[in-house]
PDB file of C-alpha atoms in Angstrom:
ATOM      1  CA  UNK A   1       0.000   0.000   0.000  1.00  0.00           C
ATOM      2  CA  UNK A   2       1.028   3.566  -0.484  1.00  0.00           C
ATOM      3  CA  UNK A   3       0.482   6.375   1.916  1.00  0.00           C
ATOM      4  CA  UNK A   4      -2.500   7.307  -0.260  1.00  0.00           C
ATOM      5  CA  UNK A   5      -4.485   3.775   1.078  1.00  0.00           C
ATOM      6  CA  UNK A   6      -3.796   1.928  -2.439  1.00  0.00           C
ATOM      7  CA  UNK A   7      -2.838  -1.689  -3.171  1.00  0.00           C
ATOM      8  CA  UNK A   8      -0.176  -1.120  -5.474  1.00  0.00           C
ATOM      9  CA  UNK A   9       0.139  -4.061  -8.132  1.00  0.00           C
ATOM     10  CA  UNK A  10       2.753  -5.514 -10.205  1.00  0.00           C
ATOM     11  CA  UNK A  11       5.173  -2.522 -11.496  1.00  0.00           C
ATOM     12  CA  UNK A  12       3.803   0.100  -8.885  1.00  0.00           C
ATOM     13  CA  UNK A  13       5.294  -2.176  -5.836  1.00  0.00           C
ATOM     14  CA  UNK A  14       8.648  -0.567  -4.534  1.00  0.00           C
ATOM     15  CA  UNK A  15      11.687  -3.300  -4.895  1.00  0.00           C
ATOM     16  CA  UNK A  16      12.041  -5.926  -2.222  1.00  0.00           C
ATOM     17  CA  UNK A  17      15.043  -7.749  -0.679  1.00  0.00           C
ATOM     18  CA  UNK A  18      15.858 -10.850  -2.125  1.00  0.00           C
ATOM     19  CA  UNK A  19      16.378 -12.608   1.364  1.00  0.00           C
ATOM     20  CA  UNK A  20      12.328 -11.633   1.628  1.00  0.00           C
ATOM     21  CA  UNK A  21      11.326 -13.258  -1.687  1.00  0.00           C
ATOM     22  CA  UNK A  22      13.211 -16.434  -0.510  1.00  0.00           C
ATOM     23  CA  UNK A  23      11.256 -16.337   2.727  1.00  0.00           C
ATOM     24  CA  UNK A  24       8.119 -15.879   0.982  1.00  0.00           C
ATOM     25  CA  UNK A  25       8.730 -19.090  -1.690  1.00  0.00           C
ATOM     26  CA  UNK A  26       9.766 -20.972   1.434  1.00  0.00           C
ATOM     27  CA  UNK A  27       6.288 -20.089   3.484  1.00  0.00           C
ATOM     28  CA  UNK A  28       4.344 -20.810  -0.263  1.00  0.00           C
ATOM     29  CA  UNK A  29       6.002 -24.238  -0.375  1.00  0.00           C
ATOM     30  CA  UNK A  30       5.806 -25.121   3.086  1.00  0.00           C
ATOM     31  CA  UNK A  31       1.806 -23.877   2.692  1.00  0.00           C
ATOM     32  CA  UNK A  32       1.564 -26.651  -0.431  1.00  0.00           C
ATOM     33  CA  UNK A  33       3.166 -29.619   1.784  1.00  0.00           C
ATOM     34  CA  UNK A  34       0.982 -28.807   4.721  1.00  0.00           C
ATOM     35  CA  UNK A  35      -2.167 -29.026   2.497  1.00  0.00           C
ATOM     36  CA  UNK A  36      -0.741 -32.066   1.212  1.00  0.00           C
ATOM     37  CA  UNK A  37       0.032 -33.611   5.445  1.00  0.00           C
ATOM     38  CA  UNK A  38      -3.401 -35.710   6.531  1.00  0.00           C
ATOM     39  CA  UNK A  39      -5.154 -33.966   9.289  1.00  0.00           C
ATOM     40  CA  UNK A  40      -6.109 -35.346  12.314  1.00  0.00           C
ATOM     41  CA  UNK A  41      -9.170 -36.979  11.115  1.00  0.00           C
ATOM     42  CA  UNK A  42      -6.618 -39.067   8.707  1.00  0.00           C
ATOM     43  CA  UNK A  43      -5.231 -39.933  11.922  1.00  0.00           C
ATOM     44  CA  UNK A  44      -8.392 -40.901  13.600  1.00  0.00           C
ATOM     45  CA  UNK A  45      -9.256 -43.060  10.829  1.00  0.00           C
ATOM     46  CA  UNK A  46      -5.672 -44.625  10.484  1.00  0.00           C
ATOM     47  CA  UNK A  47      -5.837 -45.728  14.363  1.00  0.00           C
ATOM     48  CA  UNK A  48      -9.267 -47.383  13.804  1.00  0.00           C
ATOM     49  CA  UNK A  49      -7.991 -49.202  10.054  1.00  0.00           C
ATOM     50  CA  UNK A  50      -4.796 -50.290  12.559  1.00  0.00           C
ATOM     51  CA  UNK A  51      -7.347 -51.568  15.609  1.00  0.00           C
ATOM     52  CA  UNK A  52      -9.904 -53.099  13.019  1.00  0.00           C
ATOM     53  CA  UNK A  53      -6.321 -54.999  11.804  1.00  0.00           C
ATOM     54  CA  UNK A  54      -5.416 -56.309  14.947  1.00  0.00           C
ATOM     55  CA  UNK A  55      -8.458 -57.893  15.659  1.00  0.00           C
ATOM     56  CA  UNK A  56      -8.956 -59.083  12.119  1.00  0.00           C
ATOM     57  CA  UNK A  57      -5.680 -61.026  12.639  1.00  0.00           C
ATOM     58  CA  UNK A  58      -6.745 -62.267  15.793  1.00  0.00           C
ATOM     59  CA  UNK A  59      -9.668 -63.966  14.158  1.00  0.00           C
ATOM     60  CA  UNK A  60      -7.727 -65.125  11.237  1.00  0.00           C
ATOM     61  CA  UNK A  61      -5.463 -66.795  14.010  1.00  0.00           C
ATOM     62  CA  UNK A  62      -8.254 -68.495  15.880  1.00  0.00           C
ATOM     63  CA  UNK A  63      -9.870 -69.973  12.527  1.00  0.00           C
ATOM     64  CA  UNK A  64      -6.538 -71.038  11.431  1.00  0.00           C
ATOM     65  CA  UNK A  65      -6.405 -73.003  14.554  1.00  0.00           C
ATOM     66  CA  UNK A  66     -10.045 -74.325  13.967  1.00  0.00           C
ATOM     67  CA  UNK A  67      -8.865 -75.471  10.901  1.00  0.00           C
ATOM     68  CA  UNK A  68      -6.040 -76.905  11.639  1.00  0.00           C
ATOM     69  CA  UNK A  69      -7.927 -78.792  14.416  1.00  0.00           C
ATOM     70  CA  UNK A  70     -10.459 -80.265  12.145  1.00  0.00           C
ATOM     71  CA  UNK A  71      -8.459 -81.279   9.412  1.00  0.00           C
ATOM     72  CA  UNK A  72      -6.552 -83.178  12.030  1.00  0.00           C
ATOM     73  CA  UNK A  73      -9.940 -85.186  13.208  1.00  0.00           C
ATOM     74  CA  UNK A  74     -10.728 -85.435   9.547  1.00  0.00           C
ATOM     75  CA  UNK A  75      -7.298 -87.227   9.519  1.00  0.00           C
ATOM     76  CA  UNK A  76      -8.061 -89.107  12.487  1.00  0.00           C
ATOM     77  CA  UNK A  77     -11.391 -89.585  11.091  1.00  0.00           C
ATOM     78  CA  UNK A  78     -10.195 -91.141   7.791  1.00  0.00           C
ATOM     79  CA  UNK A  79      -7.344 -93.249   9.997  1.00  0.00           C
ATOM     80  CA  UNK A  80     -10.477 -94.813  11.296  1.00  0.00           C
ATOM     81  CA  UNK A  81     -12.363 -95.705   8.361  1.00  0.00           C
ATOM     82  CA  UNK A  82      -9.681 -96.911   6.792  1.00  0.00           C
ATOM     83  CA  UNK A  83      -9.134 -99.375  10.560  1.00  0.00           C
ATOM     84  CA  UNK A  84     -12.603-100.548  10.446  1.00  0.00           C
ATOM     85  CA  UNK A  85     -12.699-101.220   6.738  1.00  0.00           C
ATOM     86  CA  UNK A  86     -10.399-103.606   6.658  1.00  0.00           C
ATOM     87  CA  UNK A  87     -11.977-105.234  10.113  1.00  0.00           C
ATOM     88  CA  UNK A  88     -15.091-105.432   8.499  1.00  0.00           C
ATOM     89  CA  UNK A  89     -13.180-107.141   5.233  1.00  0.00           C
ATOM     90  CA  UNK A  90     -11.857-109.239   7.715  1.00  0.00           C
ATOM     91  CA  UNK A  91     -15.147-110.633   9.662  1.00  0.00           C
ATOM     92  CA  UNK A  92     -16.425-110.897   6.087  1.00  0.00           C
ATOM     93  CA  UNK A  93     -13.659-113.206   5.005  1.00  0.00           C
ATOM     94  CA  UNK A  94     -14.025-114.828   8.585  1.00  0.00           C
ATOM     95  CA  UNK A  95     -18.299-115.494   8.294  1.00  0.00           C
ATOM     96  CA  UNK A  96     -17.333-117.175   4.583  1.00  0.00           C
ATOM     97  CA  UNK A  97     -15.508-119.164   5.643  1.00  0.00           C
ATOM     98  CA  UNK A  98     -17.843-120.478   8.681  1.00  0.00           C
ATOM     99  CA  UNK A  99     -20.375-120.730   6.154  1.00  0.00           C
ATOM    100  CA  UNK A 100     -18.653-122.709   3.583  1.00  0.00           C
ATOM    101  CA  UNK A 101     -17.841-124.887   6.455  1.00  0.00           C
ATOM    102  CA  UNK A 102     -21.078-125.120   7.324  1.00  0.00           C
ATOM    103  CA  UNK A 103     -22.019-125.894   4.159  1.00  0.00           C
ATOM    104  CA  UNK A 104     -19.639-128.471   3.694  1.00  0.00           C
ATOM    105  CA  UNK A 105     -20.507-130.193   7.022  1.00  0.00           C
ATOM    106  CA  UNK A 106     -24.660-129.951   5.666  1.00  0.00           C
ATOM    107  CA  UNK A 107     -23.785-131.616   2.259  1.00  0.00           C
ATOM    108  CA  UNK A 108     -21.571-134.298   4.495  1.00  0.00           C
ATOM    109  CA  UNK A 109     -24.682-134.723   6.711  1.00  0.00           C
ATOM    110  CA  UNK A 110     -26.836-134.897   2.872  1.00  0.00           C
ATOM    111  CA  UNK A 111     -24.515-137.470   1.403  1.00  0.00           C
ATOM    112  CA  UNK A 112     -24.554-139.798   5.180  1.00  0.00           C
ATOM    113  CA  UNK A 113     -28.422-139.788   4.762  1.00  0.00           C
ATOM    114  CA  UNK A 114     -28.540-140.465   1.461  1.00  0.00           C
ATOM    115  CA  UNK A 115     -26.062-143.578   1.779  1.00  0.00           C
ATOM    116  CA  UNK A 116     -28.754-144.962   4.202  1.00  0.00           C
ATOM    117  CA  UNK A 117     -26.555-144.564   7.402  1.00  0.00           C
ATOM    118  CA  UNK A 118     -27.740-142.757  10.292  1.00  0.00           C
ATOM    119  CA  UNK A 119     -26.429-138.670  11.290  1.00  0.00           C
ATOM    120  CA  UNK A 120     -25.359-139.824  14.279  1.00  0.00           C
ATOM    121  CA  UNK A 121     -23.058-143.054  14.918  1.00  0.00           C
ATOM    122  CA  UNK A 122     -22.305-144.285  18.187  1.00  0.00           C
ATOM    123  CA  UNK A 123     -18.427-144.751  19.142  1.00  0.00           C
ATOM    124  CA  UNK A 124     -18.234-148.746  19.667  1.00  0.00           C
ATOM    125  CA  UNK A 125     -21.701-149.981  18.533  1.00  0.00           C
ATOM    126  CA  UNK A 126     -20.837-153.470  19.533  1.00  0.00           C
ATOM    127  CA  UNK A 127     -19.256-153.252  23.024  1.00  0.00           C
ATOM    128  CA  UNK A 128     -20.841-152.162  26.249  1.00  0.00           C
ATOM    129  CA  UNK A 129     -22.457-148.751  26.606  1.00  0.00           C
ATOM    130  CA  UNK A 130     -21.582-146.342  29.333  1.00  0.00           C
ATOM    131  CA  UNK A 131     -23.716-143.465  30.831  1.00  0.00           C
ATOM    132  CA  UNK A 132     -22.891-140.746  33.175  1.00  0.00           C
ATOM    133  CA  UNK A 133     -19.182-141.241  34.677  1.00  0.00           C
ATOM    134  CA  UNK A 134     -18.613-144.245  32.655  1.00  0.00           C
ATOM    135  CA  UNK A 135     -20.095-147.084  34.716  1.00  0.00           C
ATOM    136  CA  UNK A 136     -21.346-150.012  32.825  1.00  0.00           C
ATOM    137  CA  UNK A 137     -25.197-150.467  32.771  1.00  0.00           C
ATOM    138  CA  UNK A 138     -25.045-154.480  32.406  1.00  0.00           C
ATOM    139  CA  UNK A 139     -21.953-155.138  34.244  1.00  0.00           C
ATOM    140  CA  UNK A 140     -21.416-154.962  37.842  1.00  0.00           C
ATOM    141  CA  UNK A 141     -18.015-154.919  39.663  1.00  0.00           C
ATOM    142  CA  UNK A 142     -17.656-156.751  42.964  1.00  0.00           C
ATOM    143  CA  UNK A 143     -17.491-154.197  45.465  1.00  0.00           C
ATOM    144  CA  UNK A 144     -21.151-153.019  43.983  1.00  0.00           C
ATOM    145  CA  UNK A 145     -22.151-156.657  44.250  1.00  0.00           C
ATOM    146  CA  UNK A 146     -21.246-157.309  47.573  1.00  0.00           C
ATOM    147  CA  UNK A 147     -22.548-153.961  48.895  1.00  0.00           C
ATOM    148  CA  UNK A 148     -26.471-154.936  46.980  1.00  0.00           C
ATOM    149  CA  UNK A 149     -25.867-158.449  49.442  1.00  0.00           C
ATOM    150  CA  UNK A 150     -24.904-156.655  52.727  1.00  0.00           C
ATOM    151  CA  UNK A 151     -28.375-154.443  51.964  1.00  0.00           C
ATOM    152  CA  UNK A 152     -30.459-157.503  51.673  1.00  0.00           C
TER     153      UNK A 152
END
């Protein structure tokens, strides 16, 4: 301004000292960065995007864990499929066999009655038959003998 209250522009402005023009360019660059610089709401939101992060970890930790937890019993699972798999192939094989043994035993029992001789064959059919403990029905030893005579 002059002393008559004027802005004076461009030509009309009296010479200034260098050492003020390179004060001024500093403040006008200084002006630009700070615009640039995030303001405290930046801030704000960057300490909510870091707190949302830490727990978003936290649960990425915990399901990792879940997961690695069931694909373990899935393991363990499988392990045990694979056990009773082969048990049940093996009872299998095992009630085959019984029956083909039972079979064969049936078509022995077929073939006995068919030949005309009878399913079940006493041990000695012509010596003396025993009951119980093995005494003989018919015979009598002595000391039974002489134990019937005392009685009468």
């Amino acid at each position: 301004m002059n002393p008559a209250g004027r802005v004076l522009t461009g030509e009309h402005q009296p010479p200034r000292d260098p050492s003020w023009q390179e004060k001024e360019k500093l403040y006008i660059e200084l002006k630009h960065i700070l615009a640039r610089q995030p303001g405290p709401e930046a801030a704000e939101k960057l300490q909510v995007y870091q707190r949302t992060l830490r727990e978003k970890t936290k649960q990425l930790k915990a399901l990792t864990a879940e997961l690695n937890m069931h694909e373990s019993l899935s393991e363990d699972y499988k392990y045990e499929i694979e056990r009773l798999a082969h048990e049940l192939q093996e009872v299998k094989k095992k009630y085959l066999a019984q029956k083909k043994k039972d079979q064969e035993i049936r078509e022995k029992e077929r073939n006995l009655a068919g030949a005309g001789q009878p399913l079940i064959q006493p041990q000695r059919p012509d010596g003396p038959r025993f009951t119980g403990g093995g005494f003989s029905l018919k015979q009598h030893n002595r000391m039974t003998l002489q134990v019937l005579e005392q009685q009468s």
